[in-house]
Amino acid sequence: DIQMTQSPSSLSASVGDRVTITCRASQNIDTYLNWYQQKAGKAPKFLIHAASTLQRGVPSRFSGSGSGTDFTLTISSLEPEDFATYYCQQTTRLPLTFGGGTKVE
Amino acid sequence: EVQLVQSGAQVRKPGESLNISCQSSGYRFTSAWIGWVRQMPGKGLEWVAIIYPGDSDTKYNPSLQGQVTISVDNSINTAYLQWTSLKASDTAIYYCVIHRVPSGYFDSWGPGTRVTVS
């Protein structure tokens, strides 16, 4: 199985901060990397696919980058509604696997 | 707009059987993979299984294969996840998802079904 490792597991930030979350794959996944946002008590929401393509309706303050094994999710200026847990996911090979999550608080 | 309506919360005892459902609308049901992702209490996301309603092709997470069964009823645009003998470790929230190929992302999520085995 491809292991996905996110760091940090949690971070403290303030409104207006620039936030960067990293995700590392245990082997090359090209750009088969997706990002999701989950707020407390809610279902996850799909944000980004193919490492850097924003889903329709996702604010442009979110961006993704990377390829191969190293990826980042960046929020350029944190808004109050962005406090949540973020997960990366690889979809190059079954089983589909997620990172452990990064809680932004 | 895609909508996924999941069955309500369930409480069962170990060894009992269970069937949870996800009824979809807003797209052609037989043309997209549909599946399940679980989240154990206080934990992250774990992919369970997917099925292609067009031909019933199924894929399972090897860590769960044999413990659950995914199926569909195309006449009512509904996917199911079934257990024949529940364990306490099956306690989780189960999310119904639409799986888009070839990129593989889950772009639509149901609200979740909480399953408690105790």
PDB file of C-alpha atoms in Angstrom:
ATOM      1  CA  ASP A   1       0.000   0.000   0.000  1.00  0.00           C
ATOM      2  CA  ILE A   2       1.090   3.580  -0.612  1.00  0.00           C
ATOM      3  CA  GLN A   3       1.504   5.401   2.710  1.00  0.00           C
ATOM      4  CA  MET A   4       0.581   9.075   2.862  1.00  0.00           C
ATOM      5  CA  THR A   5       2.210  11.152   5.586  1.00  0.00           C
ATOM      6  CA  GLN A   6       0.966  14.637   6.416  1.00  0.00           C
ATOM      7  CA  SER A   7       2.740  17.250   8.465  1.00  0.00           C
ATOM      8  CA  PRO A   8       2.143  18.828  10.768  1.00  0.00           C
ATOM      9  CA  SER A   9      -0.660  16.846  12.375  1.00  0.00           C
ATOM     10  CA  SER A  10      -1.992  20.108  13.773  1.00  0.00           C
ATOM     11  CA  LEU A  11      -1.134  23.778  13.650  1.00  0.00           C
ATOM     12  CA  SER A  12      -2.280  26.978  15.257  1.00  0.00           C
ATOM     13  CA  ALA A  13      -2.917  29.966  13.043  1.00  0.00           C
ATOM     14  CA  SER A  14      -4.787  33.239  12.939  1.00  0.00           C
ATOM     15  CA  VAL A  15      -7.101  34.814  10.422  1.00  0.00           C
ATOM     16  CA  GLY A  16      -4.996  36.303   7.656  1.00  0.00           C
ATOM     17  CA  ASP A  17      -2.072  33.897   8.105  1.00  0.00           C
ATOM     18  CA  ARG A  18      -0.530  31.965   5.255  1.00  0.00           C
ATOM     19  CA  VAL A  19      -0.785  28.246   6.007  1.00  0.00           C
ATOM     20  CA  THR A  20       1.113  25.414   4.335  1.00  0.00           C
ATOM     21  CA  ILE A  21       0.412  21.719   4.831  1.00  0.00           C
ATOM     22  CA  THR A  22       2.675  19.048   3.401  1.00  0.00           C
ATOM     23  CA  CYS A  23       1.861  15.536   2.246  1.00  0.00           C
ATOM     24  CA  ARG A  24       4.454  12.920   1.371  1.00  0.00           C
ATOM     25  CA  ALA A  25       3.798   9.666  -0.474  1.00  0.00           C
ATOM     26  CA  SER A  26       5.831   6.527   0.208  1.00  0.00           C
ATOM     27  CA  GLN A  27       6.360   6.097  -3.535  1.00  0.00           C
ATOM     28  CA  ASN A  28       5.944   8.071  -6.742  1.00  0.00           C
ATOM     29  CA  ILE A  29       2.283   8.971  -7.363  1.00  0.00           C
ATOM     30  CA  ASP A  30       2.872  11.455 -10.214  1.00  0.00           C
ATOM     31  CA  THR A  31       0.112  14.029  -9.607  1.00  0.00           C
ATOM     32  CA  TYR A  32      -2.610  11.619  -8.477  1.00  0.00           C
ATOM     33  CA  LEU A  33      -3.058  13.614  -5.293  1.00  0.00           C
ATOM     34  CA  ASN A  34      -6.277  15.125  -3.956  1.00  0.00           C
ATOM     35  CA  TRP A  35      -7.118  17.343  -0.993  1.00  0.00           C
ATOM     36  CA  TYR A  36     -10.231  17.421   1.186  1.00  0.00           C
ATOM     37  CA  GLN A  37     -11.436  19.688   3.973  1.00  0.00           C
ATOM     38  CA  GLN A  38     -13.468  18.365   6.882  1.00  0.00           C
ATOM     39  CA  LYS A  39     -15.161  20.554   9.454  1.00  0.00           C
ATOM     40  CA  ALA A  40     -16.146  19.145  12.814  1.00  0.00           C
ATOM     41  CA  GLY A  41     -19.194  16.903  12.607  1.00  0.00           C
ATOM     42  CA  LYS A  42     -19.486  17.245   8.838  1.00  0.00           C
ATOM     43  CA  ALA A  43     -18.677  15.175   5.786  1.00  0.00           C
ATOM     44  CA  PRO A  44     -15.431  15.967   3.984  1.00  0.00           C
ATOM     45  CA  LYS A  45     -15.499  18.422   1.100  1.00  0.00           C
ATOM     46  CA  PHE A  46     -13.463  17.924  -2.063  1.00  0.00           C
ATOM     47  CA  LEU A  47     -11.046  20.810  -2.695  1.00  0.00           C
ATOM     48  CA  ILE A  48      -8.290  19.952  -5.160  1.00  0.00           C
ATOM     49  CA  HIS A  49      -7.499  17.143  -7.581  1.00  0.00           C
ATOM     50  CA  ALA A  50      -4.483  16.285  -9.692  1.00  0.00           C
ATOM     51  CA  ALA A  51      -2.338  18.033  -7.084  1.00  0.00           C
ATOM     52  CA  SER A  52      -3.188  21.561  -8.194  1.00  0.00           C
ATOM     53  CA  THR A  53      -6.612  21.779  -9.889  1.00  0.00           C
ATOM     54  CA  LEU A  54      -9.201  23.531  -7.755  1.00  0.00           C
ATOM     55  CA  GLN A  55     -12.690  22.099  -7.684  1.00  0.00           C
ATOM     56  CA  ARG A  56     -15.313  24.508  -8.974  1.00  0.00           C
ATOM     57  CA  GLY A  57     -16.389  26.912  -6.245  1.00  0.00           C
ATOM     58  CA  VAL A  58     -13.286  26.505  -4.079  1.00  0.00           C
ATOM     59  CA  PRO A  59     -11.862  29.938  -3.200  1.00  0.00           C
ATOM     60  CA  SER A  60      -8.680  30.944  -4.964  1.00  0.00           C
ATOM     61  CA  ARG A  61      -6.864  31.410  -1.641  1.00  0.00           C
ATOM     62  CA  PHE A  62      -6.457  27.615  -1.728  1.00  0.00           C
ATOM     63  CA  SER A  63      -3.707  26.219  -3.912  1.00  0.00           C
ATOM     64  CA  GLY A  64      -1.925  22.919  -4.328  1.00  0.00           C
ATOM     65  CA  SER A  65       1.414  21.956  -5.755  1.00  0.00           C
ATOM     66  CA  GLY A  66       3.844  19.092  -6.100  1.00  0.00           C
ATOM     67  CA  SER A  67       4.439  15.896  -8.001  1.00  0.00           C
ATOM     68  CA  GLY A  68       6.096  12.559  -7.423  1.00  0.00           C
ATOM     69  CA  THR A  69       6.234  12.154  -3.657  1.00  0.00           C
ATOM     70  CA  ASP A  70       6.022  15.663  -2.167  1.00  0.00           C
ATOM     71  CA  PHE A  71       2.952  17.874  -2.180  1.00  0.00           C
ATOM     72  CA  THR A  72       1.694  20.991  -0.468  1.00  0.00           C
ATOM     73  CA  LEU A  73      -1.642  22.618   0.216  1.00  0.00           C
ATOM     74  CA  THR A  74      -1.425  26.352   0.818  1.00  0.00           C
ATOM     75  CA  ILE A  75      -4.047  28.740   2.115  1.00  0.00           C
ATOM     76  CA  SER A  76      -2.767  32.182   1.217  1.00  0.00           C
ATOM     77  CA  SER A  77      -4.795  34.134   3.779  1.00  0.00           C
ATOM     78  CA  LEU A  78      -6.725  32.140   6.336  1.00  0.00           C
ATOM     79  CA  GLU A  79     -10.408  32.964   6.696  1.00  0.00           C
ATOM     80  CA  PRO A  80     -12.559  32.036   9.731  1.00  0.00           C
ATOM     81  CA  GLU A  81     -14.328  29.308   7.734  1.00  0.00           C
ATOM     82  CA  ASP A  82     -11.003  27.609   6.909  1.00  0.00           C
ATOM     83  CA  PHE A  83     -10.449  26.251  10.415  1.00  0.00           C
ATOM     84  CA  ALA A  84     -10.874  22.533   9.759  1.00  0.00           C
ATOM     85  CA  THR A  85      -8.971  19.298   9.223  1.00  0.00           C
ATOM     86  CA  TYR A  86      -7.352  18.725   5.836  1.00  0.00           C
ATOM     87  CA  TYR A  87      -6.627  15.344   4.263  1.00  0.00           C
ATOM     88  CA  CYS A  88      -4.557  14.374   1.266  1.00  0.00           C
ATOM     89  CA  GLN A  89      -5.365  11.251  -0.754  1.00  0.00           C
ATOM     90  CA  GLN A  90      -3.502   9.298  -3.404  1.00  0.00           C
ATOM     91  CA  THR A  91      -5.421   7.721  -6.270  1.00  0.00           C
ATOM     92  CA  THR A  92      -2.653   6.260  -8.402  1.00  0.00           C
ATOM     93  CA  ARG A  93      -3.066   2.741  -7.087  1.00  0.00           C
ATOM     94  CA  LEU A  94      -5.496   0.685  -5.056  1.00  0.00           C
ATOM     95  CA  PRO A  95      -6.053   0.682  -2.167  1.00  0.00           C
ATOM     96  CA  LEU A  96      -6.846   4.385  -2.236  1.00  0.00           C
ATOM     97  CA  THR A  97      -5.181   5.863   0.816  1.00  0.00           C
ATOM     98  CA  PHE A  98      -5.455   9.078   2.819  1.00  0.00           C
ATOM     99  CA  GLY A  99      -3.012  10.982   4.915  1.00  0.00           C
ATOM    100  CA  GLY A 100      -3.618  11.162   8.635  1.00  0.00           C
ATOM    101  CA  GLY A 101      -4.970  14.699   8.492  1.00  0.00           C
ATOM    102  CA  THR A 102      -3.829  18.162   9.536  1.00  0.00           C
ATOM    103  CA  LYS A 103      -5.996  20.094  11.954  1.00  0.00           C
ATOM    104  CA  VAL A 104      -5.860  23.869  11.494  1.00  0.00           C
ATOM    105  CA  GLU A 105      -6.938  25.577  14.699  1.00  0.00           C
TER     106      GLU A 105
ATOM    107  CA  GLU B   1     -26.750  18.632  -8.651  1.00  0.00           C
ATOM    108  CA  VAL B   2     -25.609  15.315  -7.215  1.00  0.00           C
ATOM    109  CA  GLN B   3     -27.380  14.336  -3.991  1.00  0.00           C
ATOM    110  CA  LEU B   4     -26.532  11.365  -1.791  1.00  0.00           C
ATOM    111  CA  VAL B   5     -29.104  10.419   0.840  1.00  0.00           C
ATOM    112  CA  GLN B   6     -27.881   7.906   3.390  1.00  0.00           C
ATOM    113  CA  SER B   7     -29.807   5.728   5.803  1.00  0.00           C
ATOM    114  CA  GLY B   8     -29.981   6.662   9.463  1.00  0.00           C
ATOM    115  CA  ALA B   9     -27.743   5.828  12.408  1.00  0.00           C
ATOM    116  CA  GLN B  10     -27.640   2.195  13.475  1.00  0.00           C
ATOM    117  CA  VAL B  11     -26.814   0.430  16.750  1.00  0.00           C
ATOM    118  CA  ARG B  12     -26.123  -3.283  16.680  1.00  0.00           C
ATOM    119  CA  LYS B  13     -24.564  -5.962  18.835  1.00  0.00           C
ATOM    120  CA  PRO B  14     -21.424  -7.877  17.841  1.00  0.00           C
ATOM    121  CA  GLY B  15     -22.271 -10.766  15.525  1.00  0.00           C
ATOM    122  CA  GLU B  16     -25.396  -9.113  14.121  1.00  0.00           C
ATOM    123  CA  SER B  17     -25.915  -8.258  10.472  1.00  0.00           C
ATOM    124  CA  LEU B  18     -26.472  -4.807   9.002  1.00  0.00           C
ATOM    125  CA  ASN B  19     -27.230  -3.174   5.681  1.00  0.00           C
ATOM    126  CA  ILE B  20     -26.794   0.598   5.168  1.00  0.00           C
ATOM    127  CA  SER B  21     -27.865   2.429   2.041  1.00  0.00           C
ATOM    128  CA  CYS B  22     -27.124   5.468  -0.102  1.00  0.00           C
ATOM    129  CA  GLN B  23     -29.671   6.689  -2.624  1.00  0.00           C
ATOM    130  CA  SER B  24     -28.283   8.988  -5.297  1.00  0.00           C
ATOM    131  CA  SER B  25     -29.770  11.489  -7.714  1.00  0.00           C
ATOM    132  CA  GLY B  26     -28.692  14.234 -10.072  1.00  0.00           C
ATOM    133  CA  TYR B  27     -26.552  12.110 -12.382  1.00  0.00           C
ATOM    134  CA  ARG B  28     -26.685   8.918 -14.433  1.00  0.00           C
ATOM    135  CA  PHE B  29     -26.289   6.268 -11.723  1.00  0.00           C
ATOM    136  CA  THR B  30     -24.897   3.550 -13.983  1.00  0.00           C
ATOM    137  CA  SER B  31     -22.145   5.791 -15.366  1.00  0.00           C
ATOM    138  CA  ALA B  32     -20.125   6.574 -12.246  1.00  0.00           C
ATOM    139  CA  TRP B  33     -18.388   4.585  -9.556  1.00  0.00           C
ATOM    140  CA  ILE B  34     -19.976   4.859  -6.122  1.00  0.00           C
ATOM    141  CA  GLY B  35     -18.463   3.718  -2.870  1.00  0.00           C
ATOM    142  CA  TRP B  36     -17.867   4.032   0.833  1.00  0.00           C
ATOM    143  CA  VAL B  37     -15.295   5.729   3.056  1.00  0.00           C
ATOM    144  CA  ARG B  38     -15.261   5.192   6.803  1.00  0.00           C
ATOM    145  CA  GLN B  39     -14.084   7.281   9.723  1.00  0.00           C
ATOM    146  CA  MET B  40     -13.582   5.532  13.030  1.00  0.00           C
ATOM    147  CA  PRO B  41     -14.146   7.617  16.173  1.00  0.00           C
ATOM    148  CA  GLY B  42     -11.572  10.383  16.404  1.00  0.00           C
ATOM    149  CA  LYS B  43      -9.611   9.007  13.449  1.00  0.00           C
ATOM    150  CA  GLY B  44      -8.934   9.806   9.811  1.00  0.00           C
ATOM    151  CA  LEU B  45     -10.512   8.686   6.574  1.00  0.00           C
ATOM    152  CA  GLU B  46     -10.254   5.133   5.245  1.00  0.00           C
ATOM    153  CA  TRP B  47     -11.447   3.929   1.854  1.00  0.00           C
ATOM    154  CA  VAL B  48     -13.692   0.841   2.124  1.00  0.00           C
ATOM    155  CA  ALA B  49     -14.943  -0.148  -1.339  1.00  0.00           C
ATOM    156  CA  ILE B  50     -16.274   1.067  -4.692  1.00  0.00           C
ATOM    157  CA  ILE B  51     -18.619  -0.412  -7.277  1.00  0.00           C
ATOM    158  CA  TYR B  52     -19.456   0.467 -10.883  1.00  0.00           C
ATOM    159  CA  PRO B  53     -23.233   0.095 -11.236  1.00  0.00           C
ATOM    160  CA  GLY B  54     -22.952  -0.320 -15.000  1.00  0.00           C
ATOM    161  CA  ASP B  55     -21.398  -3.777 -14.687  1.00  0.00           C
ATOM    162  CA  SER B  56     -21.164  -4.365 -10.903  1.00  0.00           C
ATOM    163  CA  ASP B  57     -17.357  -4.344 -10.994  1.00  0.00           C
ATOM    164  CA  THR B  58     -16.199  -3.999  -7.391  1.00  0.00           C
ATOM    165  CA  LYS B  59     -12.970  -3.010  -5.668  1.00  0.00           C
ATOM    166  CA  TYR B  60     -12.318  -3.491  -1.963  1.00  0.00           C
ATOM    167  CA  ASN B  61      -9.704  -2.275   0.470  1.00  0.00           C
ATOM    168  CA  PRO B  62      -7.769  -5.493   1.153  1.00  0.00           C
ATOM    169  CA  SER B  63      -7.806  -4.677   4.878  1.00  0.00           C
ATOM    170  CA  LEU B  64     -11.605  -4.960   4.831  1.00  0.00           C
ATOM    171  CA  GLN B  65     -12.223  -7.486   2.075  1.00  0.00           C
ATOM    172  CA  GLY B  66     -14.336 -10.370   3.258  1.00  0.00           C
ATOM    173  CA  GLN B  67     -15.758  -8.331   6.109  1.00  0.00           C
ATOM    174  CA  VAL B  68     -18.142  -6.156   4.081  1.00  0.00           C
ATOM    175  CA  THR B  69     -20.025  -6.415   0.791  1.00  0.00           C
ATOM    176  CA  ILE B  70     -20.846  -3.534  -1.528  1.00  0.00           C
ATOM    177  CA  SER B  71     -23.791  -3.817  -3.906  1.00  0.00           C
ATOM    178  CA  VAL B  72     -26.230  -1.703  -5.893  1.00  0.00           C
ATOM    179  CA  ASP B  73     -29.860  -1.697  -6.973  1.00  0.00           C
ATOM    180  CA  ASN B  74     -29.903   0.172 -10.261  1.00  0.00           C
ATOM    181  CA  SER B  75     -33.712   0.321 -10.304  1.00  0.00           C
ATOM    182  CA  ILE B  76     -33.660   2.738  -7.359  1.00  0.00           C
ATOM    183  CA  ASN B  77     -30.204   4.308  -7.809  1.00  0.00           C
ATOM    184  CA  THR B  78     -29.061   2.943  -4.457  1.00  0.00           C
ATOM    185  CA  ALA B  79     -25.791   1.555  -3.177  1.00  0.00           C
ATOM    186  CA  TYR B  80     -25.481  -0.653  -0.110  1.00  0.00           C
ATOM    187  CA  LEU B  81     -22.834  -1.725   2.349  1.00  0.00           C
ATOM    188  CA  GLN B  82     -23.542  -4.974   4.152  1.00  0.00           C
ATOM    189  CA  TRP B  83     -22.122  -6.876   7.096  1.00  0.00           C
ATOM    190  CA  THR B  84     -23.077 -10.433   8.031  1.00  0.00           C
ATOM    191  CA  SER B  85     -21.314 -10.436  11.404  1.00  0.00           C
ATOM    192  CA  LEU B  86     -20.445  -7.067  12.917  1.00  0.00           C
ATOM    193  CA  LYS B  87     -17.497  -6.460  15.196  1.00  0.00           C
ATOM    194  CA  ALA B  88     -16.892  -3.641  17.654  1.00  0.00           C
ATOM    195  CA  SER B  89     -14.129  -2.429  15.330  1.00  0.00           C
ATOM    196  CA  ASP B  90     -16.768  -1.716  12.647  1.00  0.00           C
ATOM    197  CA  THR B  91     -17.946   1.225  14.763  1.00  0.00           C
ATOM    198  CA  ALA B  92     -17.505   4.275  12.542  1.00  0.00           C
ATOM    199  CA  ILE B  93     -19.201   6.858  10.386  1.00  0.00           C
ATOM    200  CA  TYR B  94     -19.618   5.536   6.859  1.00  0.00           C
ATOM    201  CA  TYR B  95     -19.707   8.088   4.045  1.00  0.00           C
ATOM    202  CA  CYS B  96     -21.144   7.363   0.630  1.00  0.00           C
ATOM    203  CA  VAL B  97     -18.971   8.867  -2.134  1.00  0.00           C
ATOM    204  CA  ILE B  98     -18.933   9.302  -5.895  1.00  0.00           C
ATOM    205  CA  HIS B  99     -15.583   8.210  -7.331  1.00  0.00           C
ATOM    206  CA  ARG B 100     -14.524   9.953 -10.541  1.00  0.00           C
ATOM    207  CA  VAL B 101     -12.166   8.283 -12.940  1.00  0.00           C
ATOM    208  CA  PRO B 102      -9.507   8.519 -14.201  1.00  0.00           C
ATOM    209  CA  SER B 103      -8.261  10.947 -11.550  1.00  0.00           C
ATOM    210  CA  GLY B 104      -9.878   8.925  -8.794  1.00  0.00           C
ATOM    211  CA  TYR B 105     -11.132  11.671  -6.529  1.00  0.00           C
ATOM    212  CA  PHE B 106     -14.333  11.582  -4.472  1.00  0.00           C
ATOM    213  CA  ASP B 107     -16.167  14.710  -5.554  1.00  0.00           C
ATOM    214  CA  SER B 108     -19.490  14.130  -3.805  1.00  0.00           C
ATOM    215  CA  TRP B 109     -19.994  12.922  -0.252  1.00  0.00           C
ATOM    216  CA  GLY B 110     -23.102  11.863   1.609  1.00  0.00           C
ATOM    217  CA  PRO B 111     -23.762  13.147   5.147  1.00  0.00           C
ATOM    218  CA  GLY B 112     -22.599   9.878   6.703  1.00  0.00           C
ATOM    219  CA  THR B 113     -24.231   6.970   8.540  1.00  0.00           C
ATOM    220  CA  ARG B 114     -23.081   6.371  12.095  1.00  0.00           C
ATOM    221  CA  VAL B 115     -22.752   2.669  12.894  1.00  0.00           C
ATOM    222  CA  THR B 116     -22.254   1.689  16.526  1.00  0.00           C
ATOM    223  CA  VAL B 117     -21.473  -1.918  17.432  1.00  0.00           C
ATOM    224  CA  SER B 118     -21.652  -2.517  21.155  1.00  0.00           C
TER     225      SER B 118
END
